[in-house]
Amino acid sequence: MNKIMPSMFTVRDPIQHQALRRPVAQKFSMSSIKALEPFADECTKILVDSLKDLEGESVDLGVWLQWYAFDVIGAITFQRRFGFMETRQDFKGMIADIEMVLQYAGTIGQVPALHPWLVGNLWLSKFLAAQPFVKVPDPLRTIVQFTQQCIDDYDSEPVEMHGDRPDFLAWLRNEEKRGKPMLNRDMINHLSNNLLAGSDTTAISLRAIVYYVVQNPTVYRKLQNEIDEADQAGKFSEYVTYAECLELGYL
Ligand code: HEM
């Protein structure tokens, strides 16, 4: 506790980076990622059904795409959706927390000399935390606590319930059984990295795709035609997966 933990995003030493990366690299291979696709499909269905439900109302698609991305990340990391889309709200304020971290990182990235005097100052953090009337924001706490909760829940379940789970948490625990033990802090580091690295990035990419397709009528028409043709040819079921697109030669 109260010690700075290096992550794949923060280390600058290539040897240290390699050491952090090695235990999880295989999980980011194409075949492993494709095995996670049903989790995304499940979320796509919830997104589409929710938007159908909201037909006629004005919705902020940017917000929905972020909820969608975050739910997919929860599903692939812990086999547990956060429920952003089902509850239609920022689950435990995680999106706001990440926003706060990014605001800080964005500013401090420009003026790194300030960091040792602010969040990077452990003495100051401890001092402020000990003050009864000062509420110090700790935006990563919820994400770390949630990650720990998911690990604890997984460990307390009967082994028979785990089946052949392809999510990151189950995969890391199986790696341990194969003789590659991992400290709890490293487990939290890798799993919470997914939440921090994978939600905003995916949401922003999805928003950009929608925005630019809508902005560009030629691209919009081309995409619409491709989808219509494939649909009329009966090639697509209601939800087309990446694997099916590959099989059909669309990618
Ligand atoms: C469209 C979505 C995404 C974008 C644009 C994106 C972008 C990036 C970028 C620019 C880096 C830094 C690469 C470098 O420093 O060489 C990175 C690293 C990383 N990303 Fe993503 N990312 C996306 C989705 C995801 C998802 C979904 C996950 C996890 C589930 C993820 C996990 C990671 C991890 C763990 C690293 C560190 C890799 C390393 O240091 O070796 N990313 N990503």
mmCIF file of N, CA and C in Angstrom, residues 11-84:
data_model
loop_
_atom_site.group_PDB
_atom_site.id
_atom_site.type_symbol
_atom_site.label_atom_id
_atom_site.label_comp_id
_atom_site.label_asym_id
_atom_site.label_seq_id
_atom_site.Cartn_x
_atom_site.Cartn_y
_atom_site.Cartn_z
ATOM 1 N N VAL A 11 6.405 2.045 -16.985
ATOM 2 C CA VAL A 11 7.861 1.764 -16.969
ATOM 3 C C VAL A 11 8.532 2.263 -18.234
ATOM 4 N N ARG A 12 9.747 2.765 -18.045
ATOM 5 C CA ARG A 12 10.493 3.236 -19.215
ATOM 6 C C ARG A 12 11.673 2.317 -19.541
ATOM 7 N N ASP A 13 12.046 1.500 -18.558
ATOM 8 C CA ASP A 13 13.156 0.584 -18.776
ATOM 9 C C ASP A 13 12.656 -0.612 -19.612
ATOM 10 N N PRO A 14 13.240 -0.836 -20.806
ATOM 11 C CA PRO A 14 12.737 -1.901 -21.690
ATOM 12 C C PRO A 14 12.786 -3.290 -21.053
ATOM 13 N N ILE A 15 13.768 -3.536 -20.189
ATOM 14 C CA ILE A 15 13.876 -4.867 -19.573
ATOM 15 C C ILE A 15 12.729 -5.068 -18.582
ATOM 16 N N GLN A 16 12.475 -4.013 -17.790
ATOM 17 C CA GLN A 16 11.354 -4.075 -16.839
ATOM 18 C C GLN A 16 10.020 -4.203 -17.589
ATOM 19 N N HIS A 17 9.921 -3.465 -18.682
ATOM 20 C CA HIS A 17 8.695 -3.505 -19.487
ATOM 21 C C HIS A 17 8.459 -4.917 -20.017
ATOM 22 N N GLN A 18 9.526 -5.510 -20.513
ATOM 23 C CA GLN A 18 9.439 -6.871 -21.051
ATOM 24 C C GLN A 18 8.998 -7.859 -19.965
ATOM 25 N N ALA A 19 9.556 -7.657 -18.757
ATOM 26 C CA ALA A 19 9.238 -8.567 -17.647
ATOM 27 C C ALA A 19 7.757 -8.451 -17.265
ATOM 28 N N LEU A 20 7.222 -7.224 -17.326
ATOM 29 C CA LEU A 20 5.805 -7.028 -16.992
ATOM 30 C C LEU A 20 4.894 -7.592 -18.089
ATOM 31 N N ARG A 21 5.379 -7.502 -19.299
ATOM 32 C CA ARG A 21 4.570 -7.864 -20.454
ATOM 33 C C ARG A 21 4.485 -9.393 -20.652
ATOM 34 N N ARG A 22 5.613 -10.053 -20.322
ATOM 35 C CA ARG A 22 5.737 -11.484 -20.637
ATOM 36 C C ARG A 22 4.555 -12.335 -20.137
ATOM 37 N N PRO A 23 4.135 -12.182 -18.874
ATOM 38 C CA PRO A 23 3.085 -13.099 -18.381
ATOM 39 C C PRO A 23 1.731 -12.940 -19.070
ATOM 40 N N VAL A 24 1.492 -11.795 -19.742
ATOM 41 C CA VAL A 24 0.164 -11.600 -20.342
ATOM 42 C C VAL A 24 0.201 -11.527 -21.872
ATOM 43 N N ALA A 25 1.403 -11.494 -22.444
ATOM 44 C CA ALA A 25 1.508 -11.249 -23.892
ATOM 45 C C ALA A 25 0.671 -12.237 -24.705
ATOM 46 N N GLN A 26 0.717 -13.507 -24.296
ATOM 47 C CA GLN A 26 0.014 -14.531 -25.082
ATOM 48 C C GLN A 26 -1.497 -14.282 -25.122
ATOM 49 N N LYS A 27 -2.000 -13.676 -24.046
ATOM 50 C CA LYS A 27 -3.444 -13.444 -23.972
ATOM 51 C C LYS A 27 -3.889 -12.373 -24.979
ATOM 52 N N PHE A 28 -2.933 -11.597 -25.483
ATOM 53 C CA PHE A 28 -3.279 -10.571 -26.472
ATOM 54 C C PHE A 28 -3.054 -11.056 -27.910
ATOM 55 N N SER A 29 -2.792 -12.374 -28.065
ATOM 56 C CA SER A 29 -2.599 -12.885 -29.434
ATOM 57 C C SER A 29 -3.964 -12.888 -30.143
ATOM 58 N N MET A 30 -3.926 -12.934 -31.464
ATOM 59 C CA MET A 30 -5.168 -12.867 -32.251
ATOM 60 C C MET A 30 -6.136 -13.993 -31.878
ATOM 61 N N SER A 31 -5.598 -15.235 -31.720
ATOM 62 C CA SER A 31 -6.507 -16.355 -31.443
ATOM 63 C C SER A 31 -7.156 -16.197 -30.065
ATOM 64 N N SER A 32 -6.390 -15.709 -29.086
ATOM 65 C CA SER A 32 -6.977 -15.514 -27.749
ATOM 66 C C SER A 32 -8.041 -14.435 -27.784
ATOM 67 N N ILE A 33 -7.740 -13.357 -28.501
ATOM 68 C CA ILE A 33 -8.709 -12.248 -28.561
ATOM 69 C C ILE A 33 -9.995 -12.711 -29.254
ATOM 70 N N LYS A 34 -9.828 -13.537 -30.291
ATOM 71 C CA LYS A 34 -11.028 -13.997 -31.004
ATOM 72 C C LYS A 34 -11.916 -14.875 -30.112
ATOM 73 N N ALA A 35 -11.281 -15.580 -29.192
ATOM 74 C CA ALA A 35 -12.070 -16.426 -28.276
ATOM 75 C C ALA A 35 -12.942 -15.583 -27.351
ATOM 76 N N LEU A 36 -12.619 -14.289 -27.257
ATOM 77 C CA LEU A 36 -13.394 -13.408 -26.365
ATOM 78 C C LEU A 36 -14.601 -12.778 -27.072
ATOM 79 N N GLU A 37 -14.683 -13.043 -28.368
ATOM 80 C CA GLU A 37 -15.697 -12.364 -29.169
ATOM 81 C C GLU A 37 -17.146 -12.555 -28.697
ATOM 82 N N PRO A 38 -17.499 -13.742 -28.213
ATOM 83 C CA PRO A 38 -18.895 -13.896 -27.751
ATOM 84 C C PRO A 38 -19.263 -12.889 -26.667
ATOM 85 N N PHE A 39 -18.278 -12.480 -25.863
ATOM 86 C CA PHE A 39 -18.570 -11.478 -24.825
ATOM 87 C C PHE A 39 -18.988 -10.153 -25.475
ATOM 88 N N ALA A 40 -18.298 -9.798 -26.557
ATOM 89 C CA ALA A 40 -18.645 -8.552 -27.247
ATOM 90 C C ALA A 40 -20.013 -8.688 -27.910
ATOM 91 N N ASP A 41 -20.277 -9.870 -28.480
ATOM 92 C CA ASP A 41 -21.578 -10.088 -29.153
ATOM 93 C C ASP A 41 -22.732 -9.885 -28.179
ATOM 94 N N GLU A 42 -22.527 -10.450 -26.989
ATOM 95 C CA GLU A 42 -23.551 -10.348 -25.939
ATOM 96 C C GLU A 42 -23.849 -8.869 -25.635
ATOM 97 N N CYS A 43 -22.783 -8.070 -25.564
ATOM 98 C CA CYS A 43 -22.960 -6.636 -25.267
ATOM 99 C C CYS A 43 -23.568 -5.907 -26.461
ATOM 100 N N THR A 44 -23.185 -6.339 -27.671
ATOM 101 C CA THR A 44 -23.742 -5.689 -28.873
ATOM 102 C C THR A 44 -25.261 -5.862 -28.881
ATOM 103 N N LYS A 45 -25.687 -7.049 -28.482
ATOM 104 C CA LYS A 45 -27.136 -7.302 -28.471
ATOM 105 C C LYS A 45 -27.832 -6.359 -27.470
ATOM 106 N N ILE A 46 -27.216 -6.198 -26.305
ATOM 107 C CA ILE A 46 -27.827 -5.309 -25.301
ATOM 108 C C ILE A 46 -27.867 -3.869 -25.834
ATOM 109 N N LEU A 47 -26.783 -3.457 -26.499
ATOM 110 C CA LEU A 47 -26.739 -2.086 -27.048
ATOM 111 C C LEU A 47 -27.843 -1.888 -28.081
ATOM 112 N N VAL A 48 -27.919 -2.838 -29.026
ATOM 113 C CA VAL A 48 -28.907 -2.689 -30.102
ATOM 114 C C VAL A 48 -30.331 -2.718 -29.525
ATOM 115 N N ASP A 49 -30.578 -3.655 -28.608
ATOM 116 C CA ASP A 49 -31.919 -3.740 -28.006
ATOM 117 C C ASP A 49 -32.258 -2.460 -27.235
ATOM 118 N N SER A 50 -31.262 -1.920 -26.528
ATOM 119 C CA SER A 50 -31.522 -0.698 -25.753
ATOM 120 C C SER A 50 -31.841 0.467 -26.688
ATOM 121 N N LEU A 51 -31.076 0.556 -27.790
ATOM 122 C CA LEU A 51 -31.319 1.671 -28.711
ATOM 123 C C LEU A 51 -32.682 1.518 -29.393
ATOM 124 N N LYS A 52 -33.060 0.260 -29.648
ATOM 125 C CA LYS A 52 -34.405 0.041 -30.221
ATOM 126 C C LYS A 52 -35.463 0.500 -29.213
ATOM 127 N N ASP A 53 -35.207 0.185 -27.962
ATOM 128 C CA ASP A 53 -36.137 0.556 -26.892
ATOM 129 C C ASP A 53 -36.284 2.078 -26.799
ATOM 130 N N LEU A 54 -35.177 2.788 -27.124
ATOM 131 C CA LEU A 54 -35.193 4.250 -26.997
ATOM 132 C C LEU A 54 -35.586 4.944 -28.306
ATOM 133 N N GLU A 55 -36.063 4.145 -29.258
ATOM 134 C CA GLU A 55 -36.406 4.704 -30.570
ATOM 135 C C GLU A 55 -37.322 5.913 -30.417
ATOM 136 N N GLY A 56 -37.006 6.986 -31.141
ATOM 137 C CA GLY A 56 -37.848 8.185 -31.075
ATOM 138 C C GLY A 56 -37.375 9.176 -30.031
ATOM 139 N N GLU A 57 -36.560 8.688 -29.082
ATOM 140 C CA GLU A 57 -36.036 9.614 -28.055
ATOM 141 C C GLU A 57 -34.659 10.080 -28.474
ATOM 142 N N SER A 58 -34.270 11.233 -27.905
ATOM 143 C CA SER A 58 -32.929 11.688 -28.260
ATOM 144 C C SER A 58 -31.927 11.049 -27.279
ATOM 145 N N VAL A 59 -30.888 10.414 -27.833
ATOM 146 C CA VAL A 59 -29.886 9.781 -26.964
ATOM 147 C C VAL A 59 -28.505 10.318 -27.314
ATOM 148 N N ASP A 60 -27.621 10.296 -26.336
ATOM 149 C CA ASP A 60 -26.236 10.675 -26.599
ATOM 150 C C ASP A 60 -25.496 9.394 -26.955
ATOM 151 N N LEU A 61 -25.287 9.191 -28.259
ATOM 152 C CA LEU A 61 -24.669 7.945 -28.709
ATOM 153 C C LEU A 61 -23.248 7.799 -28.152
ATOM 154 N N GLY A 62 -22.563 8.942 -27.990
ATOM 155 C CA GLY A 62 -21.202 8.902 -27.437
ATOM 156 C C GLY A 62 -21.186 8.239 -26.061
ATOM 157 N N VAL A 63 -22.167 8.593 -25.239
ATOM 158 C CA VAL A 63 -22.256 8.023 -23.894
ATOM 159 C C VAL A 63 -22.554 6.519 -23.989
ATOM 160 N N TRP A 64 -23.490 6.160 -24.851
ATOM 161 C CA TRP A 64 -23.846 4.737 -24.993
ATOM 162 C C TRP A 64 -22.664 3.923 -25.480
ATOM 163 N N LEU A 65 -21.895 4.487 -26.397
ATOM 164 C CA LEU A 65 -20.742 3.724 -26.910
ATOM 165 C C LEU A 65 -19.697 3.517 -25.818
ATOM 166 N N GLN A 66 -19.594 4.494 -24.920
ATOM 167 C CA GLN A 66 -18.651 4.334 -23.811
ATOM 168 C C GLN A 66 -19.159 3.261 -22.827
ATOM 169 N N TRP A 67 -20.446 3.282 -22.545
ATOM 170 C CA TRP A 67 -21.024 2.247 -21.673
ATOM 171 C C TRP A 67 -20.812 0.867 -22.304
ATOM 172 N N TYR A 68 -21.062 0.822 -23.622
ATOM 173 C CA TYR A 68 -20.897 -0.450 -24.347
ATOM 174 C C TYR A 68 -19.448 -0.941 -24.220
ATOM 175 N N ALA A 69 -18.490 -0.045 -24.519
ATOM 176 C CA ALA A 69 -17.072 -0.429 -24.488
ATOM 177 C C ALA A 69 -16.686 -0.919 -23.093
ATOM 178 N N PHE A 70 -17.164 -0.209 -22.083
ATOM 179 C CA PHE A 70 -16.808 -0.570 -20.710
ATOM 180 C C PHE A 70 -17.412 -1.924 -20.333
ATOM 181 N N ASP A 71 -18.648 -2.164 -20.758
ATOM 182 C CA ASP A 71 -19.266 -3.459 -20.449
ATOM 183 C C ASP A 71 -18.526 -4.599 -21.151
ATOM 184 N N VAL A 72 -18.078 -4.341 -22.384
ATOM 185 C CA VAL A 72 -17.308 -5.381 -23.091
ATOM 186 C C VAL A 72 -16.016 -5.668 -22.322
ATOM 187 N N ILE A 73 -15.348 -4.623 -21.864
ATOM 188 C CA ILE A 73 -14.082 -4.806 -21.140
ATOM 189 C C ILE A 73 -14.316 -5.605 -19.855
ATOM 190 N N GLY A 74 -15.397 -5.283 -19.132
ATOM 191 C CA GLY A 74 -15.712 -6.042 -17.914
ATOM 192 C C GLY A 74 -15.935 -7.509 -18.250
ATOM 193 N N ALA A 75 -16.648 -7.755 -19.351
ATOM 194 C CA ALA A 75 -16.965 -9.133 -19.732
ATOM 195 C C ALA A 75 -15.700 -9.898 -20.136
ATOM 196 N N ILE A 76 -14.823 -9.264 -20.905
ATOM 197 C CA ILE A 76 -13.630 -10.020 -21.340
ATOM 198 C C ILE A 76 -12.601 -10.147 -20.211
ATOM 199 N N THR A 77 -12.641 -9.226 -19.259
ATOM 200 C CA THR A 77 -11.642 -9.272 -18.183
ATOM 201 C C THR A 77 -12.072 -10.186 -17.046
ATOM 202 N N PHE A 78 -13.343 -10.097 -16.648
ATOM 203 C CA PHE A 78 -13.797 -10.870 -15.472
ATOM 204 C C PHE A 78 -14.982 -11.781 -15.768
ATOM 205 N N GLN A 79 -15.389 -11.852 -17.003
ATOM 206 C CA GLN A 79 -16.661 -12.499 -17.355
ATOM 207 C C GLN A 79 -17.815 -11.885 -16.538
ATOM 208 N N ARG A 80 -17.724 -10.575 -16.347
ATOM 209 C CA ARG A 80 -18.772 -9.903 -15.582
ATOM 210 C C ARG A 80 -19.014 -8.526 -16.213
ATOM 211 N N ARG A 81 -20.234 -8.330 -16.706
ATOM 212 C CA ARG A 81 -20.553 -6.995 -17.231
ATOM 213 C C ARG A 81 -20.770 -6.059 -16.068
ATOM 214 N N PHE A 82 -20.321 -4.830 -16.207
ATOM 215 C CA PHE A 82 -20.549 -3.880 -15.129
ATOM 216 C C PHE A 82 -22.027 -3.509 -15.059
ATOM 217 N N GLY A 83 -22.684 -3.528 -16.224
ATOM 218 C CA GLY A 83 -24.098 -3.174 -16.248
ATOM 219 C C GLY A 83 -24.319 -1.697 -16.549
ATOM 220 N N PHE A 84 -23.324 -1.059 -17.197
ATOM 221 C CA PHE A 84 -23.504 0.352 -17.598
ATOM 222 C C PHE A 84 -24.756 0.477 -18.467
#
